[in-house]
Amino acid sequence: MSVYLYRWGKFAFRRKWIVLPVWLLLFVLLGSVGFSLSKPMSNDFSMPELPSARANEILDKHFPGASEQFSFDAVSGTYVIGAPEGEKLTDPANRAAIDAFIAKLNGLDIVATDPDKPLTSPVVMAEKMGCLDNPDPGTCSGAPLNVLNETAPDTVGVITVPFDIATVTDVTDADRDAAFDIGAEARNAGLTVEVSGSIAMKQEQPSGKSELIGMAVALVVMVVAFGAIVAAVVPIVTAIVGLGAATSLIMLGTSVIEVPSFTTFLASMIGIALSIDYALFIVSRYKHELAVQDSAEEAAGTALGTAGSAVVFAGLTVIIALGALGIVGVEFLTFMGLGGAIAAGFAVLTAVTLMPALMGAFGKSLFKPKLPLVAQNDPEDDSTVTVGQRFGRLIGKGPWIALVISIGALAALAAPAINLNLGLPGEDSMPTTSTIRKAYDLRTEGFGEGSNGVLMVVADLSGTPEGERDDAVGALRAKLASYEGMDYVTEPQWNENKQGVMLNGVPKSGPNNQDTKDLVAEARGAESELNAQYGMSYGITGTTAIYADVDHVLLSKILPYLAIVAGAAFVLLILVFRSILVPLTAALGFLLSMAATFGATVLIFQEGAFGLIEDPQPLVSFMPIMLIGLVFGLAMDYQVFLVTRMREEFVHGKSPKDAMVSGYHHGARVVTAAAIIMISVFGSFIMESDVTAKSFGFALAVGVAIDAFVVRMVIVPALLVIMGKWSWWIPKWLDRILPDIDVEGAKLEELRAAKVDTEKQPVPVG
């Protein structure tokens, strides 16, 4: 690999005015086509063969088409109306304002109302149910007005509205504005009118602020690392090109398939961080090679053959880890993984093709003028003593102390991960300033948090004798109501032939609360008993139940995926280091860093420790698996860039301890700079309004910090000293059969030696 990259590096350096225009043309072409043909992204987190899918089959059997309301593509909307403080919705003025609002709502062109059954005021509906005066909990529990609220009854009402829009992707900003603005007069009258549901859901795309912050920090870090401004700017250029091309390709994909909406956030994080990091590694090596090679072209070829080989391997680990998400068997995770892999692929592509051309365009002036006070010492110069070398010596003097302290600290940080609770982004995770979140909070205030997570229970009584059907449904309702987590169960709704029935179960806790998920599992567990007694089968569906099913599936996939990734790390590192114990320690260190990362994220975002998060929420369901894939790839980056140099020094005759210190001396600066860039890029996403992006950015930043600075730069070097020569042991039979991928660029030395020998041969005369 190193020889091919070496030759390509020299070609791209020499033919820069061919390579650069080709990249410019590709960038413009992808951008124009991708964004012109792009379509809105999807928020579909559904999966086949879930328990809720079986319930939907029962529902459609007896109530044809009823399950469409739970489709992620369905356009739904619920208006939540609140009375002014100290007043009730039943007061004459407020009642009149609601009636005027309902009249306008019935006339809205995007509302699919039946002229024979127009929308009705929640006050009028509660009145028809006989629930305004002395409401009966048995019959009024399902009233659209909070008549049973003990502290502030008749102050909050809800109206569920059908919209005449085919799918969520067809909803325009004008539709959202119209759905919200229809309540303007009611708001002017003093009422609170908020909207929830997909009609009000606006797809959050990266604001661009996070990317700018990350790039700004990266620029400062590279100025310090290189001691020159131009050299620091060039990796930013490759990052912009790589991210732009990857995003354009993803947007182009939306014209053919449904792409999950969070894919762009993920691609932005990966594309910026990896593009800058990989360019940093190559430029850093190019800086050293300029001082020892005969020409800038030779330096570029050598930099690409050495650091470029490591970049290709490191990028492949990220691509493999994200591509392996397809093994999990969850469609939206597969597409998100592919989106991340595309971003990683372009990061590698720009680093090994665009970067040498840019080096050719700038030549030796890439590092001129040299800034004072920064990057004074070249880490490749063995005559200087760097901070990395001093730290390496410190670890070498007390490896056991460094090891015990590091593992103890990570174990303590990992402890909160035991309480890991997962959930999918719902209305409760929306920004507190959004109308969706305000509707959620207002409904919680009026009806209880469980009213936001209603469970649809649907029963099939076709196998139940006709005379026993009422008793069967009564037994089902009583059983559901008996659970501690259930607030109440509504009256049954029968179909025409009385073979199917629907009931709504309202839990006491919110839709993403673990108690609600436990309630769903518990309620499903009673089916076998009721089936044996009455011949009745039933299922539980609805958005809350579907989300609970998805959470359960994703949680069950974490350990298998973690095992696959750790196993892949072990195999890949055997190829690189030609060792058994080094890959083993690398994989075990990765597991430790993952546990600590989960613990820190749970502590801050789920448990709200230190008050850093105003609104703690369960972690998004797909975060753990995505986090494993991403941090695995990055961990292998640092393992390769730092430890390959240690192995090289050991092979050249140094003792295990001296080889570790020397490798630390050569690689610590660039790995530290790369990690700081990663942390700043990922951490900048905490500035986003989307809570999923916040938690994802935090988790990735913490994961990189832990894995780079604790695992790769403390635990692994300490273990190399402790294990001594055994660190680099490999069975002879395995060494013979393993392919030589030459990440270290050893074949370049052979190539140069052969070239020198050829030049020394006498030229024949005549």
mmCIF file of C-alpha atoms in Angstrom, residues 490-676:
data_model
loop_
_atom_site.group_PDB
_atom_site.id
_atom_site.type_symbol
_atom_site.label_atom_id
_atom_site.label_comp_id
_atom_site.label_asym_id
_atom_site.label_seq_id
_atom_site.Cartn_x
_atom_site.Cartn_y
_atom_site.Cartn_z
ATOM 1 C CA THR A 490 -61.122 4.188 28.665
ATOM 2 C CA GLU A 491 -64.461 2.656 27.695
ATOM 3 C CA PRO A 492 -64.218 0.009 24.937
ATOM 4 C CA GLN A 493 -65.033 0.908 21.326
ATOM 5 C CA TRP A 494 -66.499 -2.016 19.361
ATOM 6 C CA ASN A 495 -66.466 -2.584 15.628
ATOM 7 C CA GLU A 496 -69.668 -3.346 13.723
ATOM 8 C CA ASN A 497 -69.644 -7.151 14.072
ATOM 9 C CA LYS A 498 -68.413 -6.962 17.662
ATOM 10 C CA GLN A 499 -65.396 -9.140 16.930
ATOM 11 C CA GLY A 500 -62.896 -6.357 17.513
ATOM 12 C CA VAL A 501 -62.557 -3.781 20.254
ATOM 13 C CA MET A 502 -60.264 -0.844 21.055
ATOM 14 C CA LEU A 503 -59.363 0.551 24.460
ATOM 15 C CA ASN A 504 -56.995 3.343 25.389
ATOM 16 C CA GLY A 505 -54.731 2.809 28.365
ATOM 17 C CA VAL A 506 -53.252 5.951 29.884
ATOM 18 C CA PRO A 507 -50.107 5.324 31.931
ATOM 19 C CA LYS A 508 -49.063 7.409 34.915
ATOM 20 C CA SER A 509 -45.609 8.123 33.485
ATOM 21 C CA GLY A 510 -44.423 9.715 30.246
ATOM 22 C CA PRO A 511 -43.869 7.944 26.918
ATOM 23 C CA ASN A 512 -40.081 7.644 27.317
ATOM 24 C CA ASN A 513 -40.159 6.731 30.989
ATOM 25 C CA GLN A 514 -38.839 3.279 31.877
ATOM 26 C CA ASP A 515 -41.952 2.665 34.002
ATOM 27 C CA THR A 516 -44.105 3.059 30.887
ATOM 28 C CA LYS A 517 -41.951 0.585 28.959
ATOM 29 C CA ASP A 518 -42.209 -1.885 31.836
ATOM 30 C CA LEU A 519 -45.985 -1.379 31.850
ATOM 31 C CA VAL A 520 -46.193 -2.241 28.138
ATOM 32 C CA ALA A 521 -44.249 -5.466 28.671
ATOM 33 C CA GLU A 522 -46.299 -6.364 31.755
ATOM 34 C CA ALA A 523 -49.635 -5.725 30.037
ATOM 35 C CA ARG A 524 -48.661 -7.892 27.078
ATOM 36 C CA GLY A 525 -47.709 -10.697 29.434
ATOM 37 C CA ALA A 526 -51.345 -11.275 30.468
ATOM 38 C CA GLU A 527 -52.473 -12.280 26.966
ATOM 39 C CA SER A 528 -51.849 -16.008 27.371
ATOM 40 C CA GLU A 529 -54.019 -16.126 30.502
ATOM 41 C CA LEU A 530 -56.952 -14.282 28.895
ATOM 42 C CA ASN A 531 -56.567 -16.271 25.685
ATOM 43 C CA ALA A 532 -56.807 -19.548 27.594
ATOM 44 C CA GLN A 533 -59.912 -18.353 29.425
ATOM 45 C CA TYR A 534 -61.828 -16.585 26.643
ATOM 46 C CA GLY A 535 -60.069 -17.415 23.362
ATOM 47 C CA MET A 536 -59.254 -13.723 22.986
ATOM 48 C CA SER A 537 -55.998 -12.323 21.621
ATOM 49 C CA TYR A 538 -54.892 -8.731 21.908
ATOM 50 C CA GLY A 539 -51.979 -6.439 21.274
ATOM 51 C CA ILE A 540 -50.720 -3.028 22.319
ATOM 52 C CA THR A 541 -49.714 -0.416 19.764
ATOM 53 C CA GLY A 542 -49.508 3.332 19.429
ATOM 54 C CA THR A 543 -46.470 5.591 19.217
ATOM 55 C CA THR A 544 -45.467 4.921 22.817
ATOM 56 C CA ALA A 545 -45.622 1.133 22.421
ATOM 57 C CA ILE A 546 -43.776 1.278 19.093
ATOM 58 C CA TYR A 547 -41.012 3.370 20.637
ATOM 59 C CA ALA A 548 -40.774 0.977 23.585
ATOM 60 C CA ASP A 549 -40.383 -1.931 21.143
ATOM 61 C CA VAL A 550 -37.671 -0.119 19.183
ATOM 62 C CA ASP A 551 -35.824 0.721 22.420
ATOM 63 C CA HIS A 552 -35.926 -2.913 23.503
ATOM 64 C CA VAL A 553 -34.557 -4.146 20.180
ATOM 65 C CA LEU A 554 -31.747 -1.586 20.086
ATOM 66 C CA LEU A 555 -30.776 -2.232 23.697
ATOM 67 C CA SER A 556 -30.583 -5.956 22.979
ATOM 68 C CA LYS A 557 -28.237 -5.280 20.021
ATOM 69 C CA ILE A 558 -25.618 -3.304 21.977
ATOM 70 C CA LEU A 559 -23.640 -6.243 23.397
ATOM 71 C CA PRO A 560 -23.582 -8.280 20.142
ATOM 72 C CA TYR A 561 -22.471 -5.238 18.171
ATOM 73 C CA LEU A 562 -19.877 -4.372 20.798
ATOM 74 C CA ALA A 563 -18.525 -7.926 20.522
ATOM 75 C CA ILE A 564 -18.397 -7.688 16.721
ATOM 76 C CA VAL A 565 -16.562 -4.357 16.802
ATOM 77 C CA ALA A 566 -14.106 -5.453 19.513
ATOM 78 C CA GLY A 567 -13.447 -8.669 17.592
ATOM 79 C CA ALA A 568 -12.890 -6.708 14.392
ATOM 80 C CA ALA A 569 -10.472 -4.436 16.242
ATOM 81 C CA PHE A 570 -8.510 -7.449 17.451
ATOM 82 C CA VAL A 571 -8.193 -8.937 13.958
ATOM 83 C CA LEU A 572 -7.329 -5.657 12.235
ATOM 84 C CA LEU A 573 -4.683 -4.758 14.780
ATOM 85 C CA ILE A 574 -3.056 -8.179 14.466
ATOM 86 C CA LEU A 575 -2.538 -7.310 10.789
ATOM 87 C CA VAL A 576 -1.037 -3.927 11.639
ATOM 88 C CA PHE A 577 1.142 -4.751 14.643
ATOM 89 C CA ARG A 578 1.847 -8.433 13.951
ATOM 90 C CA SER A 579 1.280 -9.091 17.648
ATOM 91 C CA ILE A 580 -1.289 -10.852 19.840
ATOM 92 C CA LEU A 581 -1.150 -8.953 23.131
ATOM 93 C CA VAL A 582 -1.090 -5.410 21.696
ATOM 94 C CA PRO A 583 -4.370 -5.910 19.764
ATOM 95 C CA LEU A 584 -5.885 -7.619 22.806
ATOM 96 C CA THR A 585 -5.046 -4.715 25.103
ATOM 97 C CA ALA A 586 -6.272 -2.267 22.452
ATOM 98 C CA ALA A 587 -9.650 -4.006 22.227
ATOM 99 C CA LEU A 588 -10.028 -4.289 26.010
ATOM 100 C CA GLY A 589 -9.070 -0.641 26.381
ATOM 101 C CA PHE A 590 -11.775 0.252 23.881
ATOM 102 C CA LEU A 591 -14.387 -1.588 25.967
ATOM 103 C CA LEU A 592 -13.247 0.303 29.050
ATOM 104 C CA SER A 593 -13.429 3.680 27.311
ATOM 105 C CA MET A 594 -16.919 2.834 26.033
ATOM 106 C CA ALA A 595 -18.172 1.985 29.525
ATOM 107 C CA ALA A 596 -16.772 5.259 30.902
ATOM 108 C CA THR A 597 -18.292 7.240 28.023
ATOM 109 C CA PHE A 598 -21.738 5.736 28.620
ATOM 110 C CA GLY A 599 -21.414 6.471 32.319
ATOM 111 C CA ALA A 600 -20.481 10.128 31.790
ATOM 112 C CA THR A 601 -23.293 10.662 29.267
ATOM 113 C CA VAL A 602 -25.897 9.041 31.524
ATOM 114 C CA LEU A 603 -24.663 11.139 34.446
ATOM 115 C CA ILE A 604 -25.027 14.450 32.594
ATOM 116 C CA PHE A 605 -27.890 14.002 30.117
ATOM 117 C CA GLN A 606 -30.069 11.382 31.767
ATOM 118 C CA GLU A 607 -29.565 12.119 35.455
ATOM 119 C CA GLY A 608 -28.925 15.857 35.090
ATOM 120 C CA ALA A 609 -25.833 15.901 37.312
ATOM 121 C CA PHE A 610 -24.258 19.272 38.175
ATOM 122 C CA GLY A 611 -27.255 21.081 36.659
ATOM 123 C CA LEU A 612 -25.593 21.290 33.253
ATOM 124 C CA ILE A 613 -28.773 20.148 31.480
ATOM 125 C CA GLU A 614 -32.056 21.872 32.285
ATOM 126 C CA ASP A 615 -34.222 19.055 30.997
ATOM 127 C CA PRO A 616 -32.694 15.558 31.543
ATOM 128 C CA GLN A 617 -34.017 12.940 29.133
ATOM 129 C CA PRO A 618 -33.364 9.265 28.320
ATOM 130 C CA LEU A 619 -30.538 8.851 25.840
ATOM 131 C CA VAL A 620 -31.640 8.435 22.249
ATOM 132 C CA SER A 621 -31.991 4.737 21.473
ATOM 133 C CA PHE A 622 -29.530 4.535 18.603
ATOM 134 C CA MET A 623 -26.799 6.517 20.377
ATOM 135 C CA PRO A 624 -24.989 3.598 22.094
ATOM 136 C CA ILE A 625 -24.608 1.592 18.901
ATOM 137 C CA MET A 626 -23.580 4.593 16.808
ATOM 138 C CA LEU A 627 -21.200 5.680 19.559
ATOM 139 C CA ILE A 628 -19.549 2.273 19.612
ATOM 140 C CA GLY A 629 -18.987 2.358 15.854
ATOM 141 C CA LEU A 630 -17.594 5.887 15.792
ATOM 142 C CA VAL A 631 -15.340 5.746 18.835
ATOM 143 C CA PHE A 632 -14.023 2.377 17.684
ATOM 144 C CA GLY A 633 -12.832 3.897 14.437
ATOM 145 C CA LEU A 634 -11.272 6.884 16.154
ATOM 146 C CA ALA A 635 -9.648 4.711 18.824
ATOM 147 C CA MET A 636 -7.987 2.626 16.163
ATOM 148 C CA ASP A 637 -6.744 5.855 14.534
ATOM 149 C CA TYR A 638 -4.851 6.851 17.657
ATOM 150 C CA GLN A 639 -3.699 3.303 18.315
ATOM 151 C CA VAL A 640 -2.197 3.094 14.836
ATOM 152 C CA PHE A 641 -0.596 6.557 14.799
ATOM 153 C CA LEU A 642 0.952 6.225 18.256
ATOM 154 C CA VAL A 643 1.822 2.550 18.659
ATOM 155 C CA THR A 644 3.143 1.825 15.153
ATOM 156 C CA ARG A 645 6.075 4.133 15.869
ATOM 157 C CA MET A 646 6.697 2.302 19.154
ATOM 158 C CA ARG A 647 6.780 -1.002 17.291
ATOM 159 C CA GLU A 648 9.116 0.463 14.685
ATOM 160 C CA GLU A 649 11.574 1.551 17.395
ATOM 161 C CA PHE A 650 11.392 -1.888 19.047
ATOM 162 C CA VAL A 651 12.051 -3.665 15.742
ATOM 163 C CA HIS A 652 15.098 -1.427 15.235
ATOM 164 C CA GLY A 653 16.642 -2.723 18.455
ATOM 165 C CA LYS A 654 15.434 -0.558 21.328
ATOM 166 C CA SER A 655 14.193 -2.066 24.602
ATOM 167 C CA PRO A 656 10.392 -2.182 25.134
ATOM 168 C CA LYS A 657 10.570 0.735 27.567
ATOM 169 C CA ASP A 658 12.836 2.881 25.372
ATOM 170 C CA ALA A 659 10.754 2.038 22.303
ATOM 171 C CA MET A 660 7.620 3.224 24.099
ATOM 172 C CA VAL A 661 9.275 6.492 25.168
ATOM 173 C CA SER A 662 10.678 7.101 21.697
ATOM 174 C CA GLY A 663 7.338 6.388 20.042
ATOM 175 C CA TYR A 664 5.681 8.732 22.511
ATOM 176 C CA HIS A 665 8.252 11.390 21.621
ATOM 177 C CA HIS A 666 7.467 11.128 17.912
ATOM 178 C CA GLY A 667 3.689 10.669 18.015
ATOM 179 C CA ALA A 668 2.315 12.435 21.106
ATOM 180 C CA ARG A 669 2.053 15.913 19.583
ATOM 181 C CA VAL A 670 0.136 14.935 16.483
ATOM 182 C CA VAL A 671 -2.192 12.564 18.389
ATOM 183 C CA THR A 672 -2.837 15.234 21.021
ATOM 184 C CA ALA A 673 -3.606 17.826 18.353
ATOM 185 C CA ALA A 674 -5.865 15.387 16.507
ATOM 186 C CA ALA A 675 -7.755 14.485 19.683
ATOM 187 C CA ILE A 676 -8.256 18.143 20.661
#
